[in-house]
Amino acid sequence: MWYLCVFFHRLLDYRKPEVESLAELYGAFGDSDGVDGHGSLEWKLPQHHHPDSPFHFVNLPSEVVARQIANRSILVKGIYEVWGDGSNYEELEEAIRNYPDELKLPYLTSESTFKITVDSFGKNISSQEQSNRIQGLSYIPFKGRVNLKNPDHKFCLLETDNYGSNNGLPPVVQRRLFFGREVGAADRKLLPTYQLKSRTYLGPTAMDAEVAFLMANQALVRQGKLVFDPFVGTGSILIAAAHFGAMTMGADIDIRVVRDGRGPECNVWSNFKQYGLPPPISLLRADNNLPPWRPGLREVFDAIICDPPYGVRAGGRKSGGRKLLKGIVGPYTVPDDKRIDHIPSTAPYSLAECVHDLLDLAAKMLVVRGRLVFFYPVLREDESNGETRFPKHPCFKLIAVCEQILSFRYSRVLLTMVKMGPYTKEVEETARLKHLEFKENHLKWLEEGNLHSAVFSPADTHLDLGEESKFSKELKPKYRGKYV
Amino acid sequence: MLSCNIKGVTNGFPLRIEAEKVVEKQVDFNADFLKNMFPKIEWKALVAAAKSMGYTDLPDQAESSMIDSEEFLKKFHHALLQLHLEEGALICPETGRRFPVNKGIPNMLLHEDEV
């Protein structure tokens, strides 16, 4: 059945993939995700609307699924059963009158309570005008009482209009009105509860609560599942996974972040305690480049969700010691008396090698059909040249790419991959050879893969005044930025 | 789940536990999760690990039919999720290398000469 899905106007690329992932989570596709690894929904744009508009019609199998999706989603404001839509109030009235009575009357009974809200996109409607609009709906035979706090049924009158193109919002060519019954809406208490500013233990790369929940939804996190984050840091991603009921595990190479935190009451464990969530079943200090898993261990995690170091603000590290790997110094032994608290030297870990190791880990340790969800940095100028290439692996299918613009120079994309097939001997052998290749060519990878210098190099080496338009106008419209 | 990963070691699993401080945590019982995890666990290693932490109630052998018994699941739950090694070490069976465990976190990083 078709429903109107109204999104929050944020993180536009993430909206539909989130709804589709949640639809899969709530069984909308049955067992038929077949060859593609995931199901997809039918979407329709309302008349006169632009794809970036917050209003989209979506075909969902039932009201129950629609409500579940709306309640868990971060970007869906509400899902409505539309009783009528039109380009003016006369058309709207006609549409509503024509909507079948058997679908309307059950919600208009005298024993029930209701509430009507007026909402608009792109402009403000004063409360007097809202009141007038509601009065204008009196042809609908509401028999029940109004209850503004906790009504049985909620209705919404939505208005979008041609408000001109200057305010940076997606263009609407002509006015469109919708009237519908609310089937489900977002849990608006979720983000304020988990927002980073009130979190006990934070680090510079702690994942924003909104994005962490989006990642958890993309990974189909639910009760009874085991989620792993190989770059756990302060645990911000695992918090989101734990909120949705999963058991969690994390690892990080930096022991000070994972074990010590900033003190006994300010560490990863205390973050979980702050929200009353079950703590991770284990946290490790480990290096993903030389991981400590037992050799035959396979298919243990239901999802791997992480934010690997891009090498821009926070570089990755792996075991070895810079000088050791460059061959400047031979392998050395730390004397026994210094061994106990010795923090082994680490060397810079290029993004290419880091992602290779992550994919290898995921290919081994994810169950089949399990999801790998992670961020990957991209230079925006690569996009305009059509060159963006995302990491690939024979065991995985890439099912979603969601961009979040971070600065003039670069963005990050959330990649969602599904593990389609088992980790075979061939895959293992290829990975082993690649690992050795990285080791031999340690220096080469560092210099060539250097995102940091591409992002932070002085402006005049990249742009002439004439070329500036290449970035801002053609790539994405003006209203696309860090939050939209 | 962990094994010794020093270059050249072939028989690095299972790591022996040297327990100095064991803490029992309170974790909510979740039967689905336990049934999910059961086939992935090396049972003998779990029994040995639990014993070295002072818990001897786990049966020495386990088959998948046992996960239907609530009593078994409760013991499994206790050993897997509630016994927590706070201080101690994990020891490689082949080389004797100690991976220290502090504040509940095992440090699996290799020293420069083991890479």
XYZ file of C-alpha atoms in Angstrom:
599
model
C 0.000 0.000 0.000
C 1.229 3.507 -0.811
C 2.083 5.826 2.080
C 3.450 9.351 2.213
C 6.861 9.373 3.860
C 7.953 12.755 5.186
C 11.642 13.030 5.924
C 13.613 15.432 8.065
C 15.499 17.614 5.643
C 18.955 16.335 6.539
C 21.567 13.909 5.230
C 19.665 13.477 2.002
C 21.648 10.538 0.609
C 20.959 8.508 3.731
C 17.178 8.726 3.756
C 15.995 6.083 1.342
C 18.727 3.534 2.128
C 17.746 3.789 5.792
C 14.079 3.141 5.050
C 14.978 0.218 2.791
C 17.273 -1.304 5.417
C 14.583 -0.969 8.065
C 12.006 -2.444 5.700
C 14.281 -5.463 5.363
C 14.764 -5.612 9.127
C 10.999 -5.717 9.685
C 10.429 -8.437 7.132
C 9.020 -6.413 4.256
C 10.861 -8.546 1.728
C 10.261 -11.977 3.168
C 13.017 -14.276 1.966
C 13.262 -12.799 -1.455
C 16.411 -10.709 -1.263
C 17.982 -13.276 -3.568
C 20.810 -12.319 -5.848
C 21.001 -8.687 -4.905
C 21.652 -9.236 -1.234
C 18.979 -6.769 -0.233
C 15.442 -5.809 -1.048
C 14.339 -2.510 -2.462
C 11.134 -0.513 -2.255
C 9.073 1.303 -4.839
C 9.186 5.081 -4.494
C 7.224 7.831 -6.256
C 7.690 11.576 -6.190
C 4.627 13.749 -5.596
C 3.682 15.960 -8.517
C 5.860 19.026 -8.982
C 8.433 17.841 -6.442
C 12.200 17.558 -6.766
C 14.049 14.362 -5.681
C 15.620 16.239 -2.759
C 12.198 17.139 -1.393
C 11.285 15.645 1.988
C 8.049 14.213 0.583
C 8.053 10.806 -1.080
C 5.434 8.168 -1.647
C 6.565 4.690 -0.746
C 4.925 1.304 -1.196
C 5.017 -0.732 2.012
C 3.411 -4.122 2.675
C 1.427 -3.113 5.747
C 0.660 -0.441 8.277
C 2.493 -2.424 10.946
C 5.729 -2.350 8.959
C 5.256 1.352 8.214
C 4.872 2.117 11.915
C 7.914 0.044 12.870
C 10.049 1.751 10.253
C 8.943 5.232 11.316
C 9.497 4.569 15.013
C 13.025 3.304 14.585
C 14.141 5.594 11.791
C 16.310 8.623 12.411
C 15.496 10.530 9.244
C 11.792 9.779 8.808
C 9.664 12.444 10.455
C 6.404 10.590 9.863
C 4.608 8.138 7.614
C 1.015 8.924 6.620
C -1.891 7.166 4.977
C -2.928 9.872 2.544
C -6.655 10.612 2.471
C -6.270 13.249 -0.211
C -3.848 15.514 -1.990
C -4.211 18.326 -4.484
C -2.818 21.602 -5.739
C -5.366 23.725 -3.891
C -7.903 23.351 -1.093
C -10.806 22.612 -3.444
C -8.948 19.701 -5.030
C -7.917 18.493 -1.600
C -11.516 18.522 -0.361
C -12.694 16.626 -3.407
C -9.978 14.003 -2.991
C -10.772 13.498 0.682
C -14.510 13.197 0.019
C -13.758 10.588 -2.615
C -11.519 8.537 -0.354
C -13.394 5.350 0.593
C -15.514 5.625 3.731
C -14.532 2.226 5.048
C -10.956 3.500 5.276
C -11.905 6.752 6.999
C -14.794 6.003 9.351
C -12.973 3.636 11.746
C -10.768 6.558 12.771
C -13.541 9.105 13.163
C -15.659 7.317 15.753
C -17.168 9.132 18.707
C -15.286 7.012 21.258
C -11.868 7.976 19.927
C -9.786 11.084 20.433
C -7.856 12.872 17.714
C -5.600 15.772 16.881
C -4.883 17.638 13.636
C -1.529 19.313 13.011
C -0.689 21.718 10.230
C 2.824 21.505 8.866
C 4.586 23.203 6.019
C 7.913 22.955 4.309
C 9.803 26.060 3.350
C 7.691 28.676 5.040
C 5.966 29.464 8.293
C 2.241 29.380 8.811
C 1.079 31.486 11.745
C -1.043 29.815 14.421
C -4.057 31.819 13.366
C -3.687 30.564 9.807
C -3.165 27.032 11.064
C -6.345 27.298 13.027
C -8.206 28.535 9.943
C -6.924 25.641 7.883
C -8.112 23.169 10.478
C -11.545 24.807 10.535
C -11.548 24.470 6.759
C -11.498 20.691 7.172
C -14.846 20.594 8.916
C -16.374 18.650 6.027
C -14.583 15.604 7.420
C -17.029 14.000 9.892
C -14.880 13.859 13.014
C -17.146 12.534 15.749
C -14.626 12.042 18.545
C -13.092 14.523 20.980
C -9.915 16.493 20.493
C -7.000 15.484 22.683
C -3.830 17.429 22.067
C -1.575 15.515 24.434
C -2.205 11.875 23.742
C -4.804 11.295 21.012
C -5.775 7.884 19.636
C -5.362 9.168 16.102
C -3.204 11.920 14.670
C -3.841 13.683 11.393
C -1.656 16.066 9.493
C -2.298 18.726 6.882
C 0.927 19.283 4.948
C 1.632 22.154 2.662
C 4.496 22.731 0.245
C 4.653 25.717 -2.018
C 6.584 27.596 -4.621
C 8.447 29.854 -2.241
C 11.128 30.965 -4.683
C 14.586 29.543 -5.116
C 16.590 31.874 -2.931
C 16.453 30.195 0.384
C 18.551 27.287 -0.769
C 15.893 24.599 -0.415
C 15.006 22.161 -3.185
C 12.681 23.769 -5.687
C 8.940 23.088 -5.714
C 7.319 24.203 -8.911
C 3.805 24.498 -7.667
C 1.867 24.273 -4.448
C 0.938 20.785 -3.258
C -1.257 19.892 -0.273
C -1.588 16.569 1.528
C -3.940 15.383 4.244
C -3.227 12.085 5.964
C -3.541 9.901 9.018
C -0.304 9.383 10.849
C 0.706 5.740 10.831
C 4.059 6.138 12.577
C 6.463 8.873 13.566
C 10.048 9.275 14.732
C 11.041 8.906 18.357
C 12.067 12.480 18.986
C 13.577 11.704 22.370
C 16.262 9.457 20.945
C 18.808 11.985 19.741
C 18.566 14.393 22.691
C 19.174 11.462 25.036
C 22.297 10.283 23.250
C 23.750 13.538 21.990
C 27.498 13.781 22.313
C 27.557 16.958 24.313
C 26.245 15.183 27.372
C 28.332 12.057 26.945
C 30.817 11.212 29.698
C 33.761 10.015 27.636
C 34.474 11.635 24.297
C 37.352 11.662 21.876
C 38.102 13.796 18.828
C 36.666 11.225 16.467
C 33.624 10.144 18.477
C 30.794 9.459 16.056
C 27.883 11.857 16.140
C 24.827 10.147 17.698
C 22.595 10.740 14.675
C 25.087 9.191 12.283
C 25.877 6.321 14.671
C 22.188 5.344 14.740
C 22.019 5.576 10.958
C 24.977 3.229 10.729
C 23.328 0.804 13.143
C 20.146 0.861 11.055
C 22.097 0.245 7.860
C 23.689 -2.769 9.556
C 20.294 -4.263 10.535
C 21.207 -4.308 14.213
C 18.708 -6.019 16.481
C 18.408 -8.026 19.658
C 20.435 -11.207 19.810
C 22.988 -10.083 17.241
C 26.724 -9.587 17.801
C 28.270 -6.400 16.433
C 31.997 -5.671 16.186
C 33.843 -2.376 15.793
C 37.546 -2.857 14.985
C 38.274 0.857 15.555
C 36.189 1.293 18.652
C 37.825 4.421 20.140
C 35.376 5.818 22.695
C 32.626 3.354 21.756
C 30.231 5.830 20.155
C 29.185 3.448 17.385
C 28.733 0.494 19.742
C 26.465 2.629 21.955
C 24.032 2.973 19.070
C 24.203 -0.779 18.391
C 23.641 -1.593 22.067
C 20.623 0.708 22.166
C 18.996 -1.394 19.463
C 19.601 -4.531 21.514
C 22.752 -6.076 20.108
C 25.683 -7.459 22.057
C 28.848 -5.618 21.145
C 32.603 -6.112 20.938
C 35.342 -3.636 20.159
C 39.059 -3.380 19.482
C 41.501 -0.499 19.117
C 45.246 -0.251 18.715
C 45.549 2.619 21.135
C 45.489 1.147 24.602
C 45.087 4.495 26.274
C 41.753 5.096 24.602
C 40.357 1.637 25.178
C 41.636 0.646 28.606
C 42.442 3.833 30.454
C 40.152 6.466 29.043
C 40.437 9.540 31.173
C 40.066 7.825 34.485
C 38.057 5.129 36.262
C 34.758 6.977 35.825
C 35.508 8.267 32.359
C 36.120 5.473 29.869
C 34.318 3.252 27.376
C 32.601 1.197 30.118
C 31.283 4.328 31.799
C 29.693 5.498 28.545
C 27.555 2.378 28.523
C 26.758 2.805 32.187
C 25.625 6.373 31.532
C 22.778 5.120 29.352
C 22.045 1.915 31.245
C 23.111 -0.170 28.256
C 24.722 -3.612 28.535
C 28.483 -3.101 28.191
C 30.529 -4.696 25.405
C 31.207 -8.363 26.014
C 34.815 -7.584 25.443
C 37.182 -4.821 24.469
C 40.601 -5.564 23.096
C 43.743 -3.802 22.321
C 44.615 -5.286 18.958
C 46.093 -4.408 15.622
C 43.899 -5.151 12.618
C 46.997 -5.541 10.511
C 48.196 -8.438 12.678
C 44.989 -9.608 14.269
C 44.902 -12.018 17.209
C 41.976 -14.190 16.121
C 42.399 -17.939 16.184
C 43.124 -19.239 12.705
C 39.950 -21.224 12.037
C 37.577 -18.627 13.452
C 34.932 -17.734 10.904
C 31.503 -16.176 10.673
C 31.121 -14.956 14.192
C 29.805 -11.417 13.813
C 26.411 -10.416 12.487
C 27.596 -6.925 11.629
C 30.790 -4.918 11.539
C 30.248 -1.186 11.874
C 33.128 1.247 12.037
C 34.786 4.495 11.124
C 38.376 3.694 10.075
C 41.017 6.422 10.338
C 41.158 8.349 7.070
C 44.592 9.781 7.678
C 43.329 13.361 7.560
C 42.694 14.462 11.139
C 43.540 11.204 12.894
C 45.949 8.818 11.237
C 45.786 5.068 11.563
C 48.534 3.055 13.190
C 49.738 -0.512 12.837
C 52.431 -2.543 14.582
C 55.996 -2.269 13.630
C 57.686 0.978 14.333
C 58.365 3.458 11.605
C 62.083 2.973 11.427
C 61.789 -0.786 11.608
C 59.493 -1.003 8.634
C 61.527 1.421 6.591
C 64.578 -0.717 7.214
C 66.459 2.047 8.987
C 66.792 -0.028 12.119
C 66.999 -3.815 12.414
C 64.517 -5.760 14.545
C 65.296 -5.004 18.168
C 64.420 -6.615 21.398
C 63.120 -4.682 24.333
C 64.983 -5.723 27.483
C 62.923 -7.878 29.849
C 62.723 -5.374 32.633
C 61.173 -2.778 30.331
C 58.733 -5.159 28.715
C 55.851 -5.030 31.099
C 54.516 -1.574 30.398
C 56.172 -1.177 27.048
C 53.883 0.410 24.508
C 55.107 -1.069 21.215
C 56.065 1.369 18.481
C 53.569 1.757 15.765
C 53.944 2.939 12.215
C 51.629 4.948 10.022
C 48.901 2.828 8.440
C 47.831 3.932 5.000
C 44.122 4.078 4.203
C 44.544 1.544 1.398
C 46.106 -1.060 3.649
C 43.696 -0.285 6.471
C 40.677 -0.844 4.253
C 42.215 -3.998 2.776
C 42.625 -5.417 6.278
C 39.113 -4.367 7.239
C 37.607 -6.110 4.207
C 39.656 -9.222 4.913
C 38.543 -9.261 8.531
C 34.923 -8.760 7.532
C 35.084 -11.441 4.836
C 36.291 -13.947 7.428
C 34.299 -12.964 10.452
C 30.899 -11.887 9.174
C 28.093 -14.391 8.804
C 26.815 -14.772 5.257
C 24.296 -11.971 4.584
C 25.894 -10.035 7.416
C 26.602 -6.366 6.781
C 29.769 -4.290 6.804
C 29.043 -0.592 7.266
C 31.903 1.895 7.278
C 32.920 5.391 6.266
C 35.318 6.036 3.428
C 36.797 9.443 2.584
C 36.626 10.871 -0.937
C 38.133 13.937 -2.493
C 35.341 15.987 -4.008
C 37.347 16.849 -7.091
C 37.595 13.133 -7.896
C 33.828 13.025 -8.055
C 33.602 15.788 -10.594
C 36.057 13.892 -12.795
C 33.929 10.785 -12.463
C 36.794 8.944 -10.877
C 35.591 7.820 -7.498
C 36.352 4.205 -6.948
C 35.221 2.440 -3.814
C 36.940 -0.528 -2.176
C 35.891 -3.881 -3.582
C 36.106 -7.452 -2.394
C 34.899 -10.670 -4.036
C 32.865 -11.715 -1.006
C 30.919 -8.447 -0.822
C 28.238 -6.592 -2.692
C 28.050 -2.814 -2.263
C 24.419 -1.909 -1.719
C 24.433 1.713 -0.598
C 26.655 4.794 -0.890
C 25.638 7.840 1.170
C 27.655 11.004 0.975
C 28.193 13.522 3.755
C 30.058 16.629 2.664
C 32.711 17.616 5.208
C 34.493 20.506 3.569
C 35.156 22.194 0.288
C 37.756 19.573 -0.538
C 36.434 16.321 0.779
C 33.454 14.247 1.870
C 32.982 10.909 3.449
C 30.668 8.234 2.143
C 28.963 5.609 4.227
C 29.399 2.322 2.401
C 27.022 -0.539 3.146
C 28.203 -3.937 1.959
C 26.568 -7.327 2.269
C 28.623 -10.505 2.537
C 27.358 -12.746 -0.218
C 29.641 -15.782 -0.138
C 31.981 -17.654 2.204
C 35.672 -16.963 2.741
C 37.313 -19.462 0.418
C 40.899 -20.661 0.196
C 41.414 -18.515 -2.896
C 40.248 -15.414 -1.102
C 42.505 -16.237 1.823
C 45.524 -16.705 -0.424
C 44.930 -13.452 -2.309
C 44.654 -11.601 0.970
C 47.854 -13.122 2.283
C 49.786 -12.066 -0.805
C 48.366 -8.561 -0.678
C 49.350 -8.270 2.980
C 52.947 -9.148 2.083
C 52.892 -6.711 -0.799
C 51.850 -3.898 1.528
C 54.653 -4.834 3.880
C 57.316 -4.766 1.150
C 56.110 -1.473 -0.207
C 55.396 0.266 3.052
C 56.886 3.580 1.968
C 55.230 3.647 -1.433
C 51.720 3.233 -0.015
C 52.206 5.994 2.468
C 53.198 8.561 -0.061
C 50.751 7.703 -2.783
C 47.735 7.269 -0.587
C 48.162 10.510 1.211
C 44.792 12.100 1.651
C 46.063 14.484 4.288
C 48.102 16.576 1.904
C 45.363 16.655 -0.685
C 42.980 18.065 1.873
C 45.260 20.504 3.617
C 47.491 21.781 0.826
C 47.395 25.551 0.301
C 44.473 26.734 -1.744
C 46.345 28.292 -4.610
C 47.898 25.049 -5.806
C 44.467 23.633 -6.574
C 42.353 26.415 -7.882
C 42.437 29.188 -10.373
C 39.715 31.687 -9.852
C 38.023 30.497 -12.999
C 37.898 26.892 -11.877
C 36.300 27.568 -8.544
C 32.880 27.128 -10.039
C 33.741 23.532 -10.901
C 33.345 22.551 -7.262
C 30.455 24.455 -5.937
C 27.957 24.717 -8.731
C 28.134 21.583 -10.815
C 28.714 19.018 -8.130
C 25.837 19.483 -5.768
C 23.224 22.193 -5.321
C 23.837 25.004 -2.889
C 21.811 23.567 -0.039
C 23.962 20.407 0.181
C 26.433 20.797 2.974
C 27.607 19.090 6.119
C 24.170 18.340 7.550
C 22.013 18.068 4.462
C 38.567 -16.586 20.333
C 42.037 -15.135 20.524
C 45.290 -16.792 19.657
C 48.937 -15.917 19.704
C 49.990 -14.184 16.523
C 53.748 -13.922 16.871
C 55.462 -14.479 13.560
C 56.133 -18.138 13.058
C 53.925 -19.542 15.779
C 51.709 -22.297 14.451
C 49.978 -23.523 17.518
C 48.930 -20.385 19.295
C 45.417 -21.422 20.367
C 43.995 -21.705 22.959
C 45.640 -19.150 25.173
C 45.925 -20.242 28.786
C 44.473 -17.919 31.347
C 46.453 -16.808 34.347
C 43.824 -15.199 36.493
C 44.777 -12.669 39.111
C 41.450 -10.963 39.517
C 38.147 -12.292 38.287
C 35.002 -10.201 38.471
C 31.468 -11.483 38.069
C 29.313 -9.052 36.157
C 25.566 -8.925 35.924
C 24.475 -9.375 32.299
C 20.894 -9.806 31.115
C 20.119 -13.316 29.965
C 19.437 -13.452 26.230
C 18.635 -16.932 24.959
C 18.676 -15.991 21.253
C 22.151 -14.573 21.492
C 23.441 -17.632 23.333
C 21.934 -20.049 20.837
C 23.494 -17.991 18.046
C 26.936 -18.045 19.655
C 26.985 -21.699 20.684
C 28.063 -23.251 17.345
C 30.903 -20.751 17.018
C 32.572 -21.557 20.314
C 35.383 -24.061 20.805
C 33.801 -25.813 23.756
C 36.919 -27.385 25.278
C 38.697 -24.044 25.270
C 35.752 -22.413 27.015
C 35.637 -25.108 29.700
C 39.370 -24.752 30.357
C 39.093 -20.970 30.454
C 36.172 -21.093 32.875
C 38.028 -23.508 35.136
C 41.066 -21.256 35.309
C 38.736 -18.478 36.439
C 37.262 -20.646 39.143
C 34.057 -21.858 37.477
C 33.782 -25.628 37.218
C 30.088 -26.125 36.511
C 30.365 -26.372 32.751
C 29.978 -29.900 31.343
C 33.140 -31.181 29.670
C 31.375 -32.005 26.452
C 28.505 -30.201 24.813
C 26.280 -30.970 21.845
C 23.812 -28.769 20.129
C 20.814 -30.546 21.652
C 21.837 -29.193 25.000
C 21.000 -25.608 24.101
C 17.344 -26.400 24.570
C 17.876 -26.860 28.254
C 17.467 -23.657 30.217
C 19.767 -24.909 32.949
C 22.572 -25.477 30.457
C 22.000 -22.102 28.865
C 22.252 -20.402 32.249
C 25.649 -22.001 32.883
C 26.812 -21.113 29.396
C 25.590 -17.558 29.932
C 27.495 -17.303 33.167
C 30.763 -18.597 31.737
C 30.591 -16.668 28.482
C 29.280 -13.296 29.534
C 29.388 -12.891 33.285
C 32.873 -14.123 34.160
C 35.185 -11.290 33.478
C 38.969 -11.378 33.707
C 39.892 -8.050 35.206
C 43.602 -8.564 35.851
C 45.851 -11.383 34.730
C 47.348 -12.664 31.508
C 46.758 -14.822 28.465
C 49.630 -17.189 27.782
C 50.668 -18.659 24.457
C 50.825 -22.444 24.675
C 53.741 -22.630 22.280
C 56.083 -19.817 23.275
C 54.939 -18.902 26.760
C 54.528 -15.266 25.724
C 52.314 -13.407 28.170
C 49.642 -11.061 26.861
C 48.751 -8.986 29.904
C 45.157 -8.207 30.824
C 44.627 -4.936 32.692
C 41.315 -3.355 33.708
C 39.537 -6.015 31.692
C 41.367 -5.291 28.446
C 43.775 -7.828 26.917
C 46.755 -6.242 25.229
C 47.370 -8.275 22.085
C 49.920 -6.011 20.517
C 53.214 -7.538 19.481
C 56.575 -6.076 20.389
C 58.885 -4.893 17.667
C 60.838 -8.143 17.490
C 57.778 -10.322 17.089
C 56.382 -8.711 13.956
